[in-house]
Amino acid sequence: MVAEPVYAATTVPLATGLITFDNLTIGYDRHPAVHHLSGSFRPGSLTAIAGPNGAGKTTLLKTVTGLLRPLDGEVRLNAISRRDIAYLPQQAEIDRGFPISVGDAVAMGHWRQIGAFGGVTGALMRQARLALNAVGLQGFDSRPVGSLSVGQFQRMLFARLLLQEAKLIILDEPFAAIDAKTTNDLLGLILRWHGEGRTVIAVLHDLEQIRTCFPETLLLAREPVGWGPTAEILTPDNLCKARAMIEAWSEEAERCRR
Amino acid sequence: MTQVMTLALDFLFGPFVDFAFMRQALVACLALSLGSGPVGVFLILRRMSLVGDAMSHAVLPGAAIGFVIAGLSLVAMGIGGLIAGLLVALLSGLISRYTALREDASFAAFYLMSLALGVLIVSTHGSNVDLIHVLFGTILAVDRTALVAIATVTSLTLLCFAVIYRPLVMECFDPGFMRAAGRWGGICHGVFLVMLVANLVTGFQALGTLMSVGLMMLPAAAAKFWARDVWSLMLTAAAIAFTSAYCGLLISYHAGIASGPAIILVAGGAYVLSLLFGRADSLRSRYLRSSHLTA
């Protein structure tokens, strides 16, 4: 038996992963943010990505969603296309004062069914209302999005995610600046998606949250520190390693020869 | 009493009853308002207000070349302006995509070059009067061909809005979401830029290249203080634009002043009034508190 590298998901062979990284190096303008990452996300897995600021977490998510091209290596999607991915960015370029009602904004989660011209039928509207109820925003349909607080806005975006019925859901720090009650409600939705067999990847900073809700963790610090079952990855030793990460960005950096 | 009524009616409608050129000008303004108002609303929603301004200058060399070739013909100048405007939009888009320069900066660079080139062409090939015509427009000289051209562009604009309405609204609200949903985001941006240039070009026979953007931005900015939905913003903007145009024409007729500036100044007045007394987020609603509700 060949020992697998520590950072590969230990439970599955690489070929059956939903997303597989093959010696992936990503970054901006030839300067890498994450070096030489290999491993894969199992279909139906619930994985947290943890690591200090500047560890390359967001860069990794952007590469998976196709917003960034890898500097080296590749990302392989297996049995899904980019359109099956629902992505909630950390700082969405959403115009929060836009004159649109909460109901309309959420109903656009049906985009894959209705596209640019399809009608929003009564059934689809009902689903949108149910999604609003599920995130605790019942009765908000006709309110303008500009009147929502930050937490309520995040709930609304989760309602839209609910309608998208995506096979892969990617969340970038979904609970930043969100109170405990909202966080708990939204965590419940994430567990519901997990129960429905969807693959969920979330960048999180709260280690307690990760330990209680996320079976698997990828600990990132510009290089993979560990990737596997959460209990085995979030060890004091690994966390120490992650903290010691150097935020090196040098104009004169040499070519990487690994 | 009836005498006052007659006088008032004569003041308000007389010029349009008596003179065909006033009627044509009014119809041209109606068409322009229906197209420009909604385009202006989306310019504001997309935070592209100044891009509209830049584009209105960018069309000048194309219009000037059309003018040199065919004289003061809206169709020839319009086609020239359309080509010049789209070229500037395309080049600025490409530059901002492939270099570090932001879109606003590359737009500014191109429209300044474009404007200088346009003024140069007109000043070497025409008299100063012609230059004034191109820069400031003459709505009272709108002929049948020009009217048909304006009406065509307006109809196409409204049709385009109907077709791309949903993706365009979503693209303004959440561009990241539309990027993930497929190609619509890019298509909308392109179609919208074409609509913008086409409406600016039809506006400049009436109002001149420098001021045609005024009938877009001022009514749209004023509408922000009255309406809270995208569709009602579009409707309000078009209504304010047409009312301003009607009042402007009337004032220009009775006071014997230039029509273009008169129309834009009335639109400016509508903006100031909306800013002060509008229903939504105006200064009045900010400083005159009405009693609050229970929830």
Coordinates of C-alpha atoms in Angstrom, one line a residue:
Chain A
M1 CA 0.0 0.0 0.0
V2 CA 1.2 3.4 -0.9
A3 CA 0.8 6.1 1.8
E4 CA -1.3 9.0 0.5
P5 CA 0.1 12.5 1.0
V6 CA -1.3 14.1 4.1
Y7 CA -3.2 16.8 2.2
A8 CA -5.2 14.5 -0.1
A9 CA -8.7 13.6 1.0
T10 CA -8.0 10.2 2.5
T11 CA -11.3 8.6 1.9
V12 CA -11.5 8.7 -1.9
P13 CA -9.3 8.0 -4.8
L14 CA -8.6 11.2 -6.8
A15 CA -10.5 10.1 -9.9
T16 CA -13.9 10.0 -8.3
G17 CA -13.8 13.4 -6.7
L18 CA -16.4 16.0 -7.7
I19 CA -13.7 18.6 -7.9
T20 CA -10.1 17.5 -8.2
F21 CA -7.0 19.7 -7.9
D22 CA -4.0 18.4 -9.7
N23 CA -0.8 20.1 -8.5
L24 CA -2.7 23.3 -8.6
T25 CA -0.9 26.6 -8.2
I26 CA -3.0 29.7 -8.2
G27 CA -2.5 33.4 -7.8
Y28 CA -2.3 36.8 -9.5
D29 CA 0.2 38.0 -12.1
R30 CA 2.6 35.0 -11.8
H31 CA 2.8 35.5 -8.0
P32 CA 1.3 32.4 -6.4
A33 CA -1.3 32.6 -3.5
V34 CA -1.5 28.9 -3.1
H35 CA 1.3 26.5 -4.1
H36 CA 1.0 22.9 -5.4
L37 CA -2.4 21.8 -4.1
S38 CA -3.6 18.3 -4.9
G39 CA -6.6 16.5 -3.6
S40 CA -10.3 16.3 -4.2
F41 CA -13.8 17.1 -2.8
R42 CA -16.0 14.0 -2.6
P43 CA -19.5 14.3 -4.0
G44 CA -21.9 15.1 -1.2
S45 CA -19.1 16.2 1.2
L46 CA -19.3 19.1 3.6
T47 CA -15.9 20.8 3.8
A48 CA -14.7 23.8 5.6
I49 CA -11.8 25.8 4.3
A50 CA -9.8 27.4 7.2
G51 CA -6.6 29.4 7.4
P52 CA -5.3 32.8 8.3
N53 CA -6.0 36.0 6.3
G54 CA -4.1 36.0 3.0
A55 CA -3.9 32.2 3.0
G56 CA -5.4 32.0 -0.5
K57 CA -8.9 30.7 0.5
T58 CA -10.8 33.2 -1.7
T59 CA -8.4 32.8 -4.5
L60 CA -9.0 29.0 -4.4
L61 CA -12.8 29.5 -4.6
K62 CA -12.5 31.9 -7.5
T63 CA -10.4 29.4 -9.3
V64 CA -13.0 26.7 -8.8
T65 CA -15.8 28.9 -10.0
G66 CA -13.8 29.8 -13.1
L67 CA -13.3 33.5 -12.3
L68 CA -9.5 33.0 -12.2
R69 CA -7.2 30.8 -14.3
P70 CA -4.7 28.6 -12.6
L71 CA -1.0 29.6 -12.9
D72 CA -0.1 25.9 -13.1
G73 CA -1.7 22.5 -12.7
E74 CA -5.5 22.1 -13.2
V75 CA -8.9 22.0 -11.6
R76 CA -11.0 19.1 -12.9
L77 CA -14.8 19.1 -12.5
N78 CA -16.3 15.6 -12.6
A79 CA -19.9 15.2 -13.6
I80 CA -20.8 18.8 -13.1
S81 CA -20.4 22.0 -15.1
R82 CA -19.7 25.4 -13.9
R83 CA -23.4 26.2 -14.2
D84 CA -24.2 23.7 -11.5
I85 CA -22.2 25.8 -9.0
A86 CA -23.8 28.3 -6.8
Y87 CA -21.2 30.8 -5.4
L88 CA -21.8 33.3 -2.6
P89 CA -18.8 35.6 -2.7
Q90 CA -17.5 37.3 0.4
Q91 CA -17.9 40.8 -0.9
A92 CA -20.5 40.4 -3.6
E93 CA -20.5 43.3 -6.1
I94 CA -24.2 43.7 -5.3
D95 CA -25.7 47.1 -5.4
R96 CA -27.5 47.0 -2.0
G97 CA -29.5 50.2 -2.7
F98 CA -30.9 48.8 -6.0
P99 CA -34.6 49.4 -6.6
I100 CA -35.7 45.8 -6.5
S101 CA -38.0 44.0 -4.1
V102 CA -36.8 41.1 -1.9
G103 CA -39.3 38.8 -3.6
D104 CA -38.0 39.6 -7.1
A105 CA -34.3 39.3 -6.1
V106 CA -34.9 35.9 -4.5
A107 CA -37.0 34.7 -7.5
M108 CA -34.0 35.1 -9.7
G109 CA -32.6 32.0 -8.0
H110 CA -34.9 30.2 -10.5
W111 CA -32.7 31.6 -13.3
R112 CA -31.7 28.2 -14.6
Q113 CA -35.4 27.3 -15.1
I114 CA -36.7 30.7 -16.4
G115 CA -33.7 32.2 -18.1
A116 CA -34.2 35.7 -19.6
F117 CA -37.7 35.2 -20.9
G118 CA -39.5 32.4 -19.0
G119 CA -42.4 33.5 -16.9
V120 CA -42.3 33.2 -13.1
T121 CA -45.3 30.9 -12.6
G122 CA -47.4 30.8 -9.4
A123 CA -45.6 27.6 -8.4
L124 CA -42.2 29.3 -8.7
M125 CA -43.4 32.3 -6.7
R126 CA -44.6 30.0 -4.0
Q127 CA -41.2 28.3 -3.9
A128 CA -39.6 31.7 -3.5
R129 CA -42.0 32.5 -0.6
L130 CA -41.2 29.2 1.0
A131 CA -37.5 29.9 0.6
L132 CA -38.0 33.3 2.3
N133 CA -39.8 31.6 5.1
A134 CA -37.0 29.0 5.5
V135 CA -34.5 31.8 6.1
G136 CA -36.8 33.7 8.5
L137 CA -37.8 36.5 6.2
Q138 CA -41.6 35.7 5.9
G139 CA -43.6 38.7 4.7
F140 CA -40.5 40.5 3.3
D141 CA -41.5 39.9 -0.4
S142 CA -42.4 43.4 -1.3
R143 CA -39.8 45.2 0.8
P144 CA -37.1 46.9 -1.2
V145 CA -33.7 45.2 -0.7
G146 CA -32.2 48.6 0.4
S147 CA -34.3 48.4 3.6
L148 CA -32.7 45.1 4.8
S149 CA -29.9 45.0 7.4
V150 CA -26.7 43.2 6.6
G151 CA -27.8 40.1 8.4
Q152 CA -31.2 40.1 6.6
F153 CA -29.5 40.7 3.3
Q154 CA -27.4 37.6 3.9
R155 CA -30.5 35.6 4.8
M156 CA -32.0 36.8 1.5
L157 CA -29.0 35.6 -0.5
F158 CA -29.3 32.2 1.2
A159 CA -33.0 32.1 0.2
R160 CA -31.8 32.7 -3.4
L161 CA -29.2 29.9 -3.0
L162 CA -32.1 27.6 -1.8
L163 CA -33.9 28.1 -5.1
Q164 CA -30.8 27.5 -7.2
E165 CA -30.9 23.8 -6.4
A166 CA -27.1 23.7 -7.2
K167 CA -25.2 20.5 -6.9
L168 CA -22.2 22.3 -5.6
I169 CA -22.6 25.3 -3.2
I170 CA -19.6 27.5 -2.4
L171 CA -19.8 30.0 0.4
D172 CA -17.0 32.5 1.2
E173 CA -17.1 33.6 4.8
P174 CA -20.9 33.5 4.9
F175 CA -21.2 34.5 8.6
A176 CA -18.9 37.5 8.7
A177 CA -20.7 40.3 10.6
I178 CA -23.7 38.1 11.2
D179 CA -25.3 37.6 14.7
A180 CA -25.4 34.2 16.5
K181 CA -29.1 33.6 15.8
T182 CA -28.8 34.2 12.1
T183 CA -25.6 32.2 11.9
N184 CA -27.4 29.2 13.6
D185 CA -30.3 29.4 11.2
L186 CA -28.1 29.6 8.2
L187 CA -25.9 26.7 9.5
G188 CA -29.1 24.7 9.7
L189 CA -29.6 25.4 6.0
I190 CA -26.1 24.2 5.2
L191 CA -26.7 21.0 7.1
R192 CA -30.0 20.6 5.2
W193 CA -28.1 20.9 1.9
H194 CA -25.6 18.3 3.1
G195 CA -28.5 16.0 4.0
E196 CA -29.9 16.4 0.5
G197 CA -26.6 15.1 -0.9
R198 CA -25.3 18.4 -2.2
T199 CA -21.6 19.2 -2.0
V200 CA -20.9 22.2 0.2
I201 CA -17.6 24.1 0.6
A202 CA -17.4 27.0 3.0
V203 CA -14.6 29.3 4.1
L204 CA -15.0 29.8 7.8
H205 CA -12.9 31.3 10.6
D206 CA -14.8 30.0 13.7
L207 CA -13.0 26.8 14.5
E208 CA -15.7 25.7 17.0
Q209 CA -18.3 26.0 14.3
I210 CA -16.1 23.9 12.0
R211 CA -15.5 21.2 14.6
T212 CA -19.3 20.9 15.4
C213 CA -20.8 21.1 11.9
F214 CA -18.2 20.3 9.2
P215 CA -17.0 16.7 8.8
E216 CA -14.1 17.6 6.6
T217 CA -11.6 20.5 6.6
L218 CA -9.0 21.9 4.3
L219 CA -6.5 23.9 6.3
L220 CA -4.7 26.3 4.0
A221 CA -1.8 28.7 4.5
R222 CA -0.6 29.4 1.0
E223 CA 0.2 25.8 0.9
P224 CA -2.1 23.0 2.0
V225 CA -1.3 22.3 5.7
G226 CA -3.9 19.5 5.9
W227 CA -7.0 18.1 4.2
G228 CA -9.2 15.4 5.6
P229 CA -11.5 14.6 8.6
T230 CA -11.8 17.7 10.7
A231 CA -10.6 16.1 14.0
E232 CA -7.4 15.0 12.3
I233 CA -6.7 18.3 10.6
L234 CA -7.5 21.0 13.2
T235 CA -4.8 19.8 15.6
P236 CA -2.7 22.3 17.6
D237 CA 0.3 21.3 15.7
N238 CA -1.3 22.0 12.3
L239 CA -2.8 25.3 13.5
C240 CA 0.6 26.4 14.7
K241 CA 2.0 25.6 11.3
A242 CA -0.7 27.6 9.6
R243 CA -0.1 30.6 11.8
A244 CA 3.6 30.6 11.0
M245 CA 2.8 31.1 7.4
I246 CA 4.8 33.8 5.7
E247 CA 3.0 36.3 3.6
A248 CA 5.8 36.4 1.1
W249 CA 5.2 38.5 -2.0
S250 CA 8.4 39.6 -3.6
E251 CA 8.9 41.5 -6.8
E252 CA 12.1 39.6 -7.4
A253 CA 10.8 36.2 -6.5
E254 CA 12.5 33.5 -8.5
R255 CA 10.8 30.9 -10.6
C256 CA 9.3 28.1 -8.5
R257 CA 11.2 24.9 -9.3
R258 CA 9.1 22.3 -7.5
Chain B
M1 CA -63.0 84.9 -18.1
T2 CA -63.3 83.2 -21.4
Q3 CA -60.8 85.7 -22.8
V4 CA -58.3 84.6 -20.2
M5 CA -59.0 81.0 -21.1
T6 CA -58.4 81.7 -24.8
L7 CA -55.2 83.5 -24.0
A8 CA -54.0 80.6 -21.9
L9 CA -54.9 78.1 -24.5
D10 CA -53.2 80.2 -27.1
F11 CA -50.1 80.5 -25.0
L12 CA -49.9 76.8 -24.2
F13 CA -50.9 75.3 -27.6
G14 CA -50.9 78.1 -30.1
P15 CA -47.4 77.6 -31.4
F16 CA -48.0 74.0 -32.1
V17 CA -51.3 74.6 -33.8
D18 CA -50.0 77.4 -36.0
F19 CA -46.6 76.1 -37.1
A20 CA -45.7 72.7 -38.6
F21 CA -42.0 73.0 -37.4
M22 CA -43.2 73.4 -33.8
R23 CA -45.4 70.3 -34.2
Q24 CA -42.5 68.3 -35.6
A25 CA -40.2 69.5 -32.9
L26 CA -42.7 68.4 -30.3
V27 CA -43.2 64.9 -31.8
A28 CA -39.4 64.6 -32.1
C29 CA -39.1 65.5 -28.4
L30 CA -41.8 62.9 -27.4
A31 CA -39.8 60.2 -29.2
L32 CA -36.5 61.4 -27.8
S33 CA -38.0 61.4 -24.2
L34 CA -39.4 57.9 -24.5
G35 CA -36.0 56.6 -25.5
S36 CA -33.6 58.8 -23.5
G37 CA -35.4 58.7 -20.2
P38 CA -35.2 54.9 -19.7
V39 CA -31.6 54.9 -21.0
G40 CA -30.7 57.5 -18.5
V41 CA -32.3 55.5 -15.7
F42 CA -30.0 52.5 -16.5
L43 CA -27.0 54.8 -16.8
I44 CA -27.6 55.8 -13.2
L45 CA -28.4 52.3 -12.0
R46 CA -25.2 51.1 -13.6
R47 CA -23.2 54.0 -12.2
M48 CA -22.3 55.1 -15.7
S49 CA -23.6 58.7 -15.6
L50 CA -20.3 60.1 -16.7
V51 CA -19.8 57.5 -19.4
G52 CA -23.0 58.9 -21.0
D53 CA -21.3 62.3 -20.9
A54 CA -18.1 61.0 -22.4
M55 CA -20.0 59.2 -25.2
S56 CA -21.9 62.3 -26.1
H57 CA -18.6 63.9 -26.9
A58 CA -17.1 60.8 -28.5
V59 CA -19.7 60.8 -31.3
L60 CA -18.5 64.2 -32.6
P61 CA -15.9 63.2 -35.2
G62 CA -18.2 60.7 -36.8
A63 CA -20.9 63.3 -37.0
A64 CA -18.4 65.8 -38.3
I65 CA -17.3 63.4 -41.1
G66 CA -20.9 62.8 -42.0
F67 CA -21.4 66.5 -42.1
V68 CA -18.5 67.1 -44.4
I69 CA -19.7 64.4 -46.8
A70 CA -23.4 65.1 -46.8
G71 CA -24.0 68.4 -45.2
L72 CA -26.5 69.0 -42.4
S73 CA -28.2 65.6 -42.8
L74 CA -29.2 63.8 -39.6
V75 CA -29.0 60.4 -41.2
A76 CA -25.4 60.9 -42.5
M77 CA -24.3 62.5 -39.3
G78 CA -26.1 59.9 -37.3
I79 CA -24.5 57.0 -39.0
G80 CA -21.1 58.7 -38.6
G81 CA -21.8 59.4 -35.0
L82 CA -22.9 55.9 -34.3
I83 CA -19.7 54.4 -35.8
A84 CA -17.5 56.8 -33.8
G85 CA -19.4 56.2 -30.6
L86 CA -19.3 52.5 -30.9
L87 CA -15.6 52.6 -31.8
V88 CA -14.8 54.5 -28.7
A89 CA -17.0 52.2 -26.5
L90 CA -15.3 49.2 -28.0
L91 CA -11.7 50.5 -27.6
S92 CA -12.3 51.7 -24.0
G93 CA -13.9 48.3 -23.2
L94 CA -10.9 46.4 -24.6
I95 CA -8.3 48.7 -22.9
S96 CA -9.9 48.3 -19.5
R97 CA -10.2 44.6 -20.0
Y98 CA -6.6 44.0 -21.0
T99 CA -4.7 46.7 -19.1
A100 CA -4.7 48.1 -15.6
L101 CA -6.5 51.3 -16.7
R102 CA -10.1 51.5 -15.4
E103 CA -13.0 51.9 -17.8
D104 CA -13.7 55.5 -16.8
A105 CA -10.2 56.6 -17.4
S106 CA -9.9 54.9 -20.8
F107 CA -13.3 56.4 -21.7
A108 CA -12.0 59.8 -20.8
A109 CA -8.9 59.4 -22.8
F110 CA -10.7 58.3 -25.9
Y111 CA -13.5 60.9 -25.8
L112 CA -11.1 63.8 -25.4
M113 CA -9.2 62.6 -28.5
S114 CA -12.4 62.1 -30.3
L115 CA -13.8 65.5 -29.3
A116 CA -10.6 67.3 -30.4
L117 CA -10.7 65.4 -33.8
G118 CA -14.3 66.3 -34.3
V119 CA -13.9 70.0 -33.6
L120 CA -10.8 70.0 -35.9
I121 CA -12.8 68.4 -38.8
V122 CA -15.7 70.8 -38.5
S123 CA -13.6 73.9 -38.2
T124 CA -11.5 73.1 -41.2
H125 CA -14.4 72.1 -43.4
G126 CA -17.3 74.3 -42.4
S127 CA -18.1 77.7 -41.1
N128 CA -18.5 78.6 -37.4
V129 CA -22.3 78.5 -37.9
D130 CA -22.1 74.8 -38.9
L131 CA -20.0 74.1 -35.8
I132 CA -22.6 75.8 -33.7
H133 CA -25.3 73.6 -35.4
V134 CA -23.5 70.4 -34.6
L135 CA -22.6 71.4 -31.1
F136 CA -25.9 72.9 -30.0
G137 CA -28.4 71.4 -32.4
T138 CA -31.5 73.0 -34.0
I139 CA -34.7 71.2 -33.0
L140 CA -36.7 73.6 -35.0
A141 CA -35.1 72.3 -38.2
V142 CA -36.1 68.7 -37.6
D143 CA -37.4 67.5 -41.0
R144 CA -39.5 64.4 -41.9
T145 CA -36.5 62.1 -42.5
A146 CA -35.0 63.1 -39.2
L147 CA -38.3 62.5 -37.5
V148 CA -38.5 59.0 -39.0
A149 CA -34.9 58.3 -37.9
I150 CA -35.6 59.5 -34.3
A151 CA -38.8 57.5 -34.1
T152 CA -37.1 54.4 -35.5
V153 CA -34.3 54.5 -32.9
T154 CA -36.8 55.1 -30.1
S155 CA -38.9 52.1 -31.2
L156 CA -35.9 49.9 -31.4
T157 CA -34.7 51.1 -28.0
L158 CA -38.0 50.2 -26.4
L159 CA -38.1 46.8 -28.1
C160 CA -34.5 46.1 -26.9
F161 CA -35.5 47.1 -23.4
A162 CA -38.4 44.7 -23.5
V163 CA -36.2 41.9 -24.7
I164 CA -33.2 42.3 -22.3
Y165 CA -35.1 43.8 -19.4
R166 CA -34.7 41.0 -16.9
P167 CA -31.0 40.2 -17.5
L168 CA -30.2 43.9 -17.7
V169 CA -31.8 44.6 -14.3
M170 CA -30.1 41.6 -12.8
E171 CA -26.8 42.6 -14.3
C172 CA -27.1 46.0 -12.6
F173 CA -28.2 44.5 -9.3
D174 CA -25.7 41.6 -9.0
P175 CA -23.1 41.3 -11.8
G176 CA -21.4 38.3 -10.1
F177 CA -24.6 36.3 -10.2
M178 CA -25.2 37.0 -13.9
R179 CA -21.6 36.1 -14.7
A180 CA -22.2 32.7 -13.2
A181 CA -25.6 32.4 -15.0
G182 CA -24.0 32.5 -18.4
R183 CA -23.4 35.0 -21.2
W184 CA -26.3 37.4 -20.6
G185 CA -24.3 39.9 -18.6
G186 CA -21.9 40.6 -21.5
I187 CA -24.7 40.7 -24.1
C188 CA -26.7 43.2 -22.0
H189 CA -23.7 45.4 -21.5
G190 CA -23.0 45.4 -25.3
V191 CA -26.7 46.0 -26.3
F192 CA -27.0 48.7 -23.7
L193 CA -23.9 50.6 -25.0
V194 CA -25.4 50.5 -28.6
M195 CA -28.7 51.8 -27.3
L196 CA -26.9 54.6 -25.4
V197 CA -24.9 55.7 -28.5
A198 CA -28.0 55.5 -30.8
N199 CA -30.1 57.6 -28.5
L200 CA -27.3 60.2 -28.1
V201 CA -26.9 60.4 -31.8
T202 CA -30.6 61.0 -32.4
G203 CA -30.6 63.5 -29.6
F204 CA -28.0 65.7 -31.1
Q205 CA -30.0 67.0 -34.1
A206 CA -32.4 68.3 -31.6
L207 CA -30.2 69.3 -28.7
G208 CA -26.7 69.2 -30.1
T209 CA -23.9 66.8 -29.2
L210 CA -23.1 68.6 -26.0
M211 CA -26.6 68.6 -24.6
S212 CA -28.3 65.5 -25.8
V213 CA -27.1 63.7 -22.7
G214 CA -29.0 66.3 -20.7
L215 CA -32.3 64.8 -21.7
M216 CA -31.1 61.5 -20.4
M217 CA -29.5 62.3 -17.1
L218 CA -31.5 65.1 -15.7
P219 CA -35.0 63.4 -16.0
A220 CA -33.5 60.1 -14.8
A221 CA -31.8 61.8 -11.8
A222 CA -35.1 63.6 -11.0
A223 CA -37.1 60.3 -11.2
K224 CA -34.9 58.9 -8.4
F225 CA -36.8 61.2 -6.0
W226 CA -40.2 59.9 -7.0
A227 CA -40.1 56.2 -8.0
R228 CA -38.8 53.1 -6.2
D229 CA -39.0 50.4 -8.9
V230 CA -37.0 50.1 -12.1
W231 CA -40.2 50.2 -14.3
S232 CA -41.7 53.2 -12.6
L233 CA -38.3 55.0 -12.7
M234 CA -38.3 54.5 -16.5
L235 CA -41.8 55.8 -16.8
T236 CA -41.3 58.8 -14.6
A237 CA -38.1 59.7 -16.3
A238 CA -39.7 59.6 -19.8
A239 CA -42.6 61.7 -18.5
I240 CA -40.3 64.3 -16.9
A241 CA -38.2 64.4 -20.1
F242 CA -41.3 65.0 -22.3
T243 CA -42.8 67.6 -19.9
S244 CA -39.4 69.4 -19.9
A245 CA -39.2 69.3 -23.6
Y246 CA -42.7 70.7 -24.1
C247 CA -42.1 73.5 -21.6
G248 CA -38.7 74.2 -23.1
L249 CA -40.1 74.5 -26.6
L250 CA -42.8 76.8 -25.4
I251 CA -40.4 79.1 -23.5
S252 CA -38.0 79.1 -26.5
Y253 CA -40.9 80.1 -28.8
H254 CA -42.3 82.9 -26.6
A255 CA -39.1 84.3 -25.3
G256 CA -37.2 83.9 -28.6
I257 CA -34.3 81.9 -27.1
A258 CA -32.4 78.8 -28.3
S259 CA -34.5 75.6 -27.9
G260 CA -31.8 73.2 -26.8
P261 CA -30.6 75.0 -23.7
A262 CA -34.2 76.0 -22.9
I263 CA -35.2 72.3 -22.8
I264 CA -32.2 71.2 -20.8
L265 CA -32.6 74.1 -18.3
V266 CA -36.3 73.2 -17.7
A267 CA -35.2 69.6 -17.1
G268 CA -32.6 71.0 -14.7
G269 CA -35.4 72.9 -12.9
A270 CA -37.4 69.6 -12.7
Y271 CA -34.4 68.0 -11.1
V272 CA -34.0 70.7 -8.5
L273 CA -37.7 70.6 -7.7
S274 CA -37.6 66.8 -7.3
L275 CA -34.5 67.1 -5.2
L276 CA -36.3 69.5 -2.9
F277 CA -39.8 68.1 -2.8
G278 CA -39.7 64.5 -4.2
R279 CA -41.5 61.7 -2.5
A280 CA -38.5 59.4 -2.0
D281 CA -35.4 60.5 -0.1
S282 CA -35.6 64.2 -1.1
L283 CA -34.5 67.0 1.1
R284 CA -38.1 67.6 2.2
S285 CA -38.5 64.0 3.4
R286 CA -35.2 64.3 5.1
Y287 CA -35.8 67.4 7.1
L288 CA -39.6 67.6 7.5
R289 CA -40.3 64.5 9.6
S290 CA -43.7 63.0 9.4
S291 CA -44.8 60.9 12.4
H292 CA -43.3 57.4 12.4
L293 CA -45.2 54.1 12.0
T294 CA -45.5 51.3 14.5
A295 CA -43.4 48.8 12.6

